[in-house]
Short mmCIF file of C-alpha atoms and ligand atoms in Angstrom, two decimals:
data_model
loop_
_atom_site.label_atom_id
_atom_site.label_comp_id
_atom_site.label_asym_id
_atom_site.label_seq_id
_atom_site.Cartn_x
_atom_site.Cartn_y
_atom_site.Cartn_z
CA UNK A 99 114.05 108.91 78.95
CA UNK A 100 115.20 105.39 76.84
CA UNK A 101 113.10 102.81 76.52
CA UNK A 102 114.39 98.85 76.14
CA UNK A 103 112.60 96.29 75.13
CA UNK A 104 115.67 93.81 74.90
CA UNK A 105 118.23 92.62 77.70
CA UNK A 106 121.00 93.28 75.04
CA UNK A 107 119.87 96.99 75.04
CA UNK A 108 119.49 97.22 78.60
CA UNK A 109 122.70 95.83 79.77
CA UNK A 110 124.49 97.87 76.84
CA UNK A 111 123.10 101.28 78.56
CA UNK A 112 123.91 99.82 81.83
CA UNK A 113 127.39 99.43 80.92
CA UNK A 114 127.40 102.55 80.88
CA UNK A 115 125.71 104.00 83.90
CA UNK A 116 127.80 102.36 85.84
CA UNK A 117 130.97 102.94 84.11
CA UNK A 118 129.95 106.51 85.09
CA UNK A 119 129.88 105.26 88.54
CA UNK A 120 125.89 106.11 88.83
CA UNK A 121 124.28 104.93 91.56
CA UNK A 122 121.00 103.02 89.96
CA UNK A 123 117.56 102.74 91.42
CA UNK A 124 115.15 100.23 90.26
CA UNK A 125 110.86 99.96 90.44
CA UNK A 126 109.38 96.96 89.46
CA UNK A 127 106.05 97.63 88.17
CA UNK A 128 103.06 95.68 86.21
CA UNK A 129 102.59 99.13 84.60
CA UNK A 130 98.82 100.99 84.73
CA UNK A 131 100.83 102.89 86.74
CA UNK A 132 99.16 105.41 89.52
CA UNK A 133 100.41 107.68 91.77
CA UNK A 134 101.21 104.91 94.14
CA UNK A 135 103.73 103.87 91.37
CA UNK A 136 104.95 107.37 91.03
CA UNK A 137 105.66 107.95 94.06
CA UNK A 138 108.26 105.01 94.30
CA UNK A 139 110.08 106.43 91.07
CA UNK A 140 109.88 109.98 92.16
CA UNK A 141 111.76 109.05 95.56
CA UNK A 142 114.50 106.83 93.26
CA UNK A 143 115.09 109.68 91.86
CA UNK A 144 115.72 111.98 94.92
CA UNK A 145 118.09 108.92 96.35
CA UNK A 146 119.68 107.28 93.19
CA UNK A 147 121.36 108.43 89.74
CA UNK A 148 119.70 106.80 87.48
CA UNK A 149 116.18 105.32 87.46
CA UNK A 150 114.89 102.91 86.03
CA UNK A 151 111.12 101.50 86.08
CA UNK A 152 110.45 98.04 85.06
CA UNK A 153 107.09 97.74 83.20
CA UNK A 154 106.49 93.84 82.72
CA UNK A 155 102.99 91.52 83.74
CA UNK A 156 104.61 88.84 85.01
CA UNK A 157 102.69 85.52 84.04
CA UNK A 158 104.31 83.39 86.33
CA UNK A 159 102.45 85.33 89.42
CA UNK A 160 99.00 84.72 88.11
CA UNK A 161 96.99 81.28 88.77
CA UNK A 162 95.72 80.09 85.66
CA UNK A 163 92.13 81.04 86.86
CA UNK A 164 93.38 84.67 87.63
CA UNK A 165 93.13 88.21 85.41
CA UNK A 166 96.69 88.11 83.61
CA UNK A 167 94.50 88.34 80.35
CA UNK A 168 92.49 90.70 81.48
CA UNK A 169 95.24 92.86 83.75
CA UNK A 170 94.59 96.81 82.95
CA UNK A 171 97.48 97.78 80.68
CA UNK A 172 98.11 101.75 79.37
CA UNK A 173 101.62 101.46 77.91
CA UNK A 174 101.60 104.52 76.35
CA UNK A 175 100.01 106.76 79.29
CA UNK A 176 102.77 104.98 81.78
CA UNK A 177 105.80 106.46 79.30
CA UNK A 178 103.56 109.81 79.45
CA UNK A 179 103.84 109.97 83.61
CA UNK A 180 107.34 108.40 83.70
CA UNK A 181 108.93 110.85 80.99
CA UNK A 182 106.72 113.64 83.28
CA UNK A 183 109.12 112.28 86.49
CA UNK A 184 112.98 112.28 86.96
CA UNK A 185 113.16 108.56 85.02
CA UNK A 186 115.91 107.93 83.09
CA UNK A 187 115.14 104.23 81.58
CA UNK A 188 111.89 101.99 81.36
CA UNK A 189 112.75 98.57 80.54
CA UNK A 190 109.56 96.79 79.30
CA UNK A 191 110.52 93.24 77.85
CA UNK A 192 107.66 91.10 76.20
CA UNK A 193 107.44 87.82 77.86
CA UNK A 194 109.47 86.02 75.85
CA UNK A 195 112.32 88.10 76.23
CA UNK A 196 111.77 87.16 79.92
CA UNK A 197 110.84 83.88 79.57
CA UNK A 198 112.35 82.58 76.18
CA UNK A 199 112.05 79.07 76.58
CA UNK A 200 108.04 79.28 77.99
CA UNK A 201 106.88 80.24 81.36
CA UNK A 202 107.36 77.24 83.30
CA UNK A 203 110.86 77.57 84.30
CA UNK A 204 112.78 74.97 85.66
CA UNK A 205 114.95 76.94 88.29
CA UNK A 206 112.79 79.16 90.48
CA UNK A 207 113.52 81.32 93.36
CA UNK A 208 111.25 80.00 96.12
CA UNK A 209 110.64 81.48 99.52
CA UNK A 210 108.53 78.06 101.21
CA UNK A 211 107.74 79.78 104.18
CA UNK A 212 106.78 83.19 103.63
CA UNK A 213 104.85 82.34 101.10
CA UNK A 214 102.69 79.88 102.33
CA UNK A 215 101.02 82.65 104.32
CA UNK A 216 98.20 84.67 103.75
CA UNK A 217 97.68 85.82 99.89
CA UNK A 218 100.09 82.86 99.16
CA UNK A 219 97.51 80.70 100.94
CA UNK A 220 94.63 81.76 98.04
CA UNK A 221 97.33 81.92 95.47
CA UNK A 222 99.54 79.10 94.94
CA UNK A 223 102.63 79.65 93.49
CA UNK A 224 102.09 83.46 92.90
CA UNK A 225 104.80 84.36 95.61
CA UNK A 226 107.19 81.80 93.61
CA UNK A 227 106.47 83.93 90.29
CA UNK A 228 107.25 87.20 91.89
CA UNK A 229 110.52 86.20 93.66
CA UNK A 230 111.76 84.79 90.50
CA UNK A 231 111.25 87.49 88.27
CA UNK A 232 112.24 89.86 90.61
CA UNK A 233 115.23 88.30 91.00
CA UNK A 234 115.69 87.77 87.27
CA UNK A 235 115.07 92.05 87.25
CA UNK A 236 117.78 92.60 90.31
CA UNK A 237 120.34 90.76 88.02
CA UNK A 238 119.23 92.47 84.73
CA UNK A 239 119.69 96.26 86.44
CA UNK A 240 122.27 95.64 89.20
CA UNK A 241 120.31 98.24 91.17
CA UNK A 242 121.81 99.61 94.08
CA UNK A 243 118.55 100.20 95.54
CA UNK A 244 115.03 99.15 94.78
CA UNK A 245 111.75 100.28 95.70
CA UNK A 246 108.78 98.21 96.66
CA UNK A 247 105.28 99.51 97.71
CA UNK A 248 103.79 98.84 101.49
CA UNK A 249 100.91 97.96 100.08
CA UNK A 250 101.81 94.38 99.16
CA UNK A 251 103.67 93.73 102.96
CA UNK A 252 104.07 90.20 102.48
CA UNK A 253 105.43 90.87 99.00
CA UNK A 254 107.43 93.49 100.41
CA UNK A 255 108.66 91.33 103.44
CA UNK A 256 109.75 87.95 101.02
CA UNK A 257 111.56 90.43 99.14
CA UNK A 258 113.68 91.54 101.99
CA UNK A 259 114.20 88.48 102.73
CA UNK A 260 115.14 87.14 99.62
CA UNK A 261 118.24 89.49 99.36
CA UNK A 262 119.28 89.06 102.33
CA UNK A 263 119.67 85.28 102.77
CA UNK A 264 120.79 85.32 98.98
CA UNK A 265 123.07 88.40 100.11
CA UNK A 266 122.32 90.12 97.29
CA UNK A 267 123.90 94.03 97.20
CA UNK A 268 120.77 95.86 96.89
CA UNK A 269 118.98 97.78 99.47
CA UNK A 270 115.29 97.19 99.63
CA UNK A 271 113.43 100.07 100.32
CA UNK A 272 109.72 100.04 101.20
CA UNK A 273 107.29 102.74 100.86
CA UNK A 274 104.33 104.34 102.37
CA UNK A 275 100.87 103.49 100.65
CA UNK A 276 99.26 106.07 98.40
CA UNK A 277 95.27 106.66 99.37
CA UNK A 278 92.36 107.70 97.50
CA UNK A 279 90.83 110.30 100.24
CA UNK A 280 88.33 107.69 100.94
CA UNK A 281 90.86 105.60 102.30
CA UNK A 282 91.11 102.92 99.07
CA UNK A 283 94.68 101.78 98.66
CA UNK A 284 95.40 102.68 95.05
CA UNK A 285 95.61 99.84 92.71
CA UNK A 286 95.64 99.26 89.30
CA UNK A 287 93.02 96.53 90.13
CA UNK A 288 90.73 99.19 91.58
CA UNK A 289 89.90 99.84 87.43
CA UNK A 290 87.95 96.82 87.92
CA UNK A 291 85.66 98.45 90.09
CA UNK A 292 82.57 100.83 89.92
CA UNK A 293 82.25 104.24 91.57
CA UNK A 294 80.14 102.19 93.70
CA UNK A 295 82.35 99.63 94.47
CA UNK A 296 84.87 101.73 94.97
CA UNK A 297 82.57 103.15 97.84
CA UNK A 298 82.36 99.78 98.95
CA UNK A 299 85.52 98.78 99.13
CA UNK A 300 86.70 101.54 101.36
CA UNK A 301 85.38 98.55 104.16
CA UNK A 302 88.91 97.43 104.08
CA UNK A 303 90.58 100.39 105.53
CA UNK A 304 87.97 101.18 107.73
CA UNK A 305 88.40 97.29 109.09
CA UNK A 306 91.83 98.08 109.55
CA UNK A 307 91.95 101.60 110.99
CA UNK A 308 89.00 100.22 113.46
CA UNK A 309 90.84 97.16 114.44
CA UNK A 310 94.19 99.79 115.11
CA UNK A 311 91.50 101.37 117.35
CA UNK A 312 90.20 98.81 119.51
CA UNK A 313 94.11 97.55 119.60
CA UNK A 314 95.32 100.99 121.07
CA UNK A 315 92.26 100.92 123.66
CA UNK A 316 92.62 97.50 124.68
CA UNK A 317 95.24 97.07 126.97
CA UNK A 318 94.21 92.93 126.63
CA UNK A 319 93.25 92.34 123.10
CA UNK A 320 92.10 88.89 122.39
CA UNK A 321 93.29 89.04 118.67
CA UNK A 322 90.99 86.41 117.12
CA UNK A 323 88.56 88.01 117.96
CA UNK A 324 89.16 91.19 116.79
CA UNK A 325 89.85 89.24 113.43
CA UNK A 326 85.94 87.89 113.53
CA UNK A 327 84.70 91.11 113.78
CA UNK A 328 86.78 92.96 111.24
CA UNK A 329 85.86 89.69 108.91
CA UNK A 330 82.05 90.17 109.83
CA UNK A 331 82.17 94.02 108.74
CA UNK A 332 83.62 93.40 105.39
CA UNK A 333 81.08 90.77 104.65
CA UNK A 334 78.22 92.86 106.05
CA UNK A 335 79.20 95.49 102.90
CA UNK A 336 78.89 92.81 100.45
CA UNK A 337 82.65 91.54 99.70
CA UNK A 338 84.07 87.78 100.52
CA UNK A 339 87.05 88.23 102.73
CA UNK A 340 89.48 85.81 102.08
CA UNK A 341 91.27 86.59 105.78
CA UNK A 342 91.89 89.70 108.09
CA UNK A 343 95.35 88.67 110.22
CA UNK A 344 96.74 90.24 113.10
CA UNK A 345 100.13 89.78 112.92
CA UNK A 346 103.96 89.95 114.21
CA UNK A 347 105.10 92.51 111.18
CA UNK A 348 107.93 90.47 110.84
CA UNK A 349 108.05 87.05 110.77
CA UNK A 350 104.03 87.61 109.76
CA UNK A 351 102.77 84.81 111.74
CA UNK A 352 99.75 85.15 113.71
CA UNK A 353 100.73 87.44 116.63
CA UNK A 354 101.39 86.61 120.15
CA UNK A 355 100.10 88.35 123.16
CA UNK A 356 103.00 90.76 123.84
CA UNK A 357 103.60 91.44 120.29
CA UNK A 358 104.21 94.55 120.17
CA UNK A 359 105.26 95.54 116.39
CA UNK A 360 101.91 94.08 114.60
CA UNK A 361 100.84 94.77 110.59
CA UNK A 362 96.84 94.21 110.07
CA UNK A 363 96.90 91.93 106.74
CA UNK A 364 93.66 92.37 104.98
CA UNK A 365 92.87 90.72 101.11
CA UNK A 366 88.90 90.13 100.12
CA UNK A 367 87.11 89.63 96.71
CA UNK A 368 84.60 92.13 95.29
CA UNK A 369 83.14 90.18 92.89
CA UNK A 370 85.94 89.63 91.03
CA UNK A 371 88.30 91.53 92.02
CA UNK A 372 90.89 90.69 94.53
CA UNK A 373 91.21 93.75 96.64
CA UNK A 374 94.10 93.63 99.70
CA UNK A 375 95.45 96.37 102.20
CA UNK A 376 97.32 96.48 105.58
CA UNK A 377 98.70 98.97 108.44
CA UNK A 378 101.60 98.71 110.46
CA UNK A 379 101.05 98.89 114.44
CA UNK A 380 103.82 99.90 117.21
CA UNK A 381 101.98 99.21 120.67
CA UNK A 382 103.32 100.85 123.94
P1 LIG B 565 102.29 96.46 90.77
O1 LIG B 565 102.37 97.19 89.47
O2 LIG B 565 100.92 96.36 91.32
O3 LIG B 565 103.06 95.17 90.76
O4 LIG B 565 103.07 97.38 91.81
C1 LIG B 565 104.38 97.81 91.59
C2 LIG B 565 104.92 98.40 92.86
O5 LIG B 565 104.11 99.51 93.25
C3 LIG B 565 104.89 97.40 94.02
O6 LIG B 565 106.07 97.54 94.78
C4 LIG B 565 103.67 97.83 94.79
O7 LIG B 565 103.73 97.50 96.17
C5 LIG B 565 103.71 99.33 94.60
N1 LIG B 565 102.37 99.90 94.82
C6 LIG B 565 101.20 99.45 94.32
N2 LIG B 565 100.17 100.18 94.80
C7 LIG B 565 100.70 101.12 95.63
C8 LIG B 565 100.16 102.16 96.44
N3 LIG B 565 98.86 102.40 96.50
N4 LIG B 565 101.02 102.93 97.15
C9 LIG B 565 102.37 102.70 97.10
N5 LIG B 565 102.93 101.71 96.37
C10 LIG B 565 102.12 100.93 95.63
#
């Protein structure tokens, strides 16, 4: 498995690959990586060539008041699991490889709608941050396809979005969410979080599995209110939601009555850690 830290390196081994006429697949990861992570390189590698996994915290996706200080990284562990899968390449820049001329950019790749929504509501800007570096990545690797994790769906969605109205050659593909058996999302921000808190914060599924529930038995669902009491069960185990939306999975608006393809958008704080989680919901 290589290793670049340098675009020069990168696109000099890319050359290459595609010279070869390799097809490449590309994961975009803040590292710390779990088996959620692995799970997106180990099915590049059953669809693509040549792998590559992008280890990079992106500060242009964290608020200034947010954890990019504090975000858990494990460099060396990560190259451990990676060189343990079928990865050919990590490409982990330092920022100002990225970013050479600071952070604050002065061309970004901006989604104003999308974004606006949901965690983009608590999070200024952060959706902004994301599609540009992303973007930035897509043109570094010239992946043919690239792997994103269901478990950020409005990440997930913008990015689908983004290639296609920029008609970008790259097929997005998303992927199913890895669970702890108690039903936690994995996430590298779950290191925040005690044994105890991790207890609590299985609320979140159980909100969203239970809302799934009611939505299946329902045959008239009044979705607001399902949204109350989802919000009222994950404050009654002690975290702050920040909202519970029951929505149309694609545009990811507030749904309609008649909707029938829905995704359950969950995010909430545990102190200080910003936990989120969905499902996806086909009625009959
Ligand atoms: P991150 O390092 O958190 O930016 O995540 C990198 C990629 O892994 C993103 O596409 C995430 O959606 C995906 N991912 C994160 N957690 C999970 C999970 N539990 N299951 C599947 N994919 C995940």
């Amino acid at each position: 498995m290589q290793i670049f830290q340098t675009i020069a390196d990168l696109r000099q081994a890319l050359k290459l690959v595609k010279n070869d006429g390799l097809s490449i697949g590309l994961v975009p990861t803040m590292g710390n990586l779990h088996e959620g992570h692995l799970s997106l390189v180990s099915s590049a590698g059953k669809q693509c060539d040549f792998v590559i996994t992008t280890i990079f915290v992106n500060p242009t996706q964290f608020s200034p008041n947010e954890d990019l200080q504090n975000y858990p990284r494990s460099f060396d562990v990560d190259i451990k699991a990676l060189s343990s899968l079928n990865c050919d390449a990590v490409f982990a820049p330092k920022v100002e490889e990225i970013y050479p001329a600071g952070p604050a950019l002065d061309t970004l790749v901006t989604t104003p709608s999308l974004s606006k929504l949901h965690c983009g509501a608590s999070r200024p800007g952060h959706f902004d941050g994301v599609c540009t570096v992303v973007t930035k990545l897509f043109n570094l690797c010239q992946p043919d396809k690239a792997y994103f994790g269901e478990k950020d769906y409005q990440q997930l969605t913008i990015i689908k979005n983004l290639v296609q109205d920029l008609n970008l050659p790259i097929e997005i593909i998303g992927m199913p969410t890895t669970r702890e058996t108690s039903g936690l999302a994995l996430s590298s921000r779950n290191n925040y979080l005690s044994l105890e808190q991790k207890q609590q914060a299985t609320i979140l599924y159980q909100s969203l599995k239970n809302t799934v529930k009611t939505l299946e038995q329902d045959s008239n669902p009044i979705f607001s209110e399902l949204e109350q009491v989802a919000l009222k069960l994950i404050s009654s185990a002690g975290l702050d939601p920040d909202y519970f939306s029951i929505c149309n999975a694609k545009s990811l608006l507030p749904a309609k009555p008649g909707d029938k393809d829905l995704v359950l958008l969950v995010a909430a704080n545990l102190e200080n850690t910003r936990l989120i989680d969905n499902i996806s919901i086909k009625l009959i």
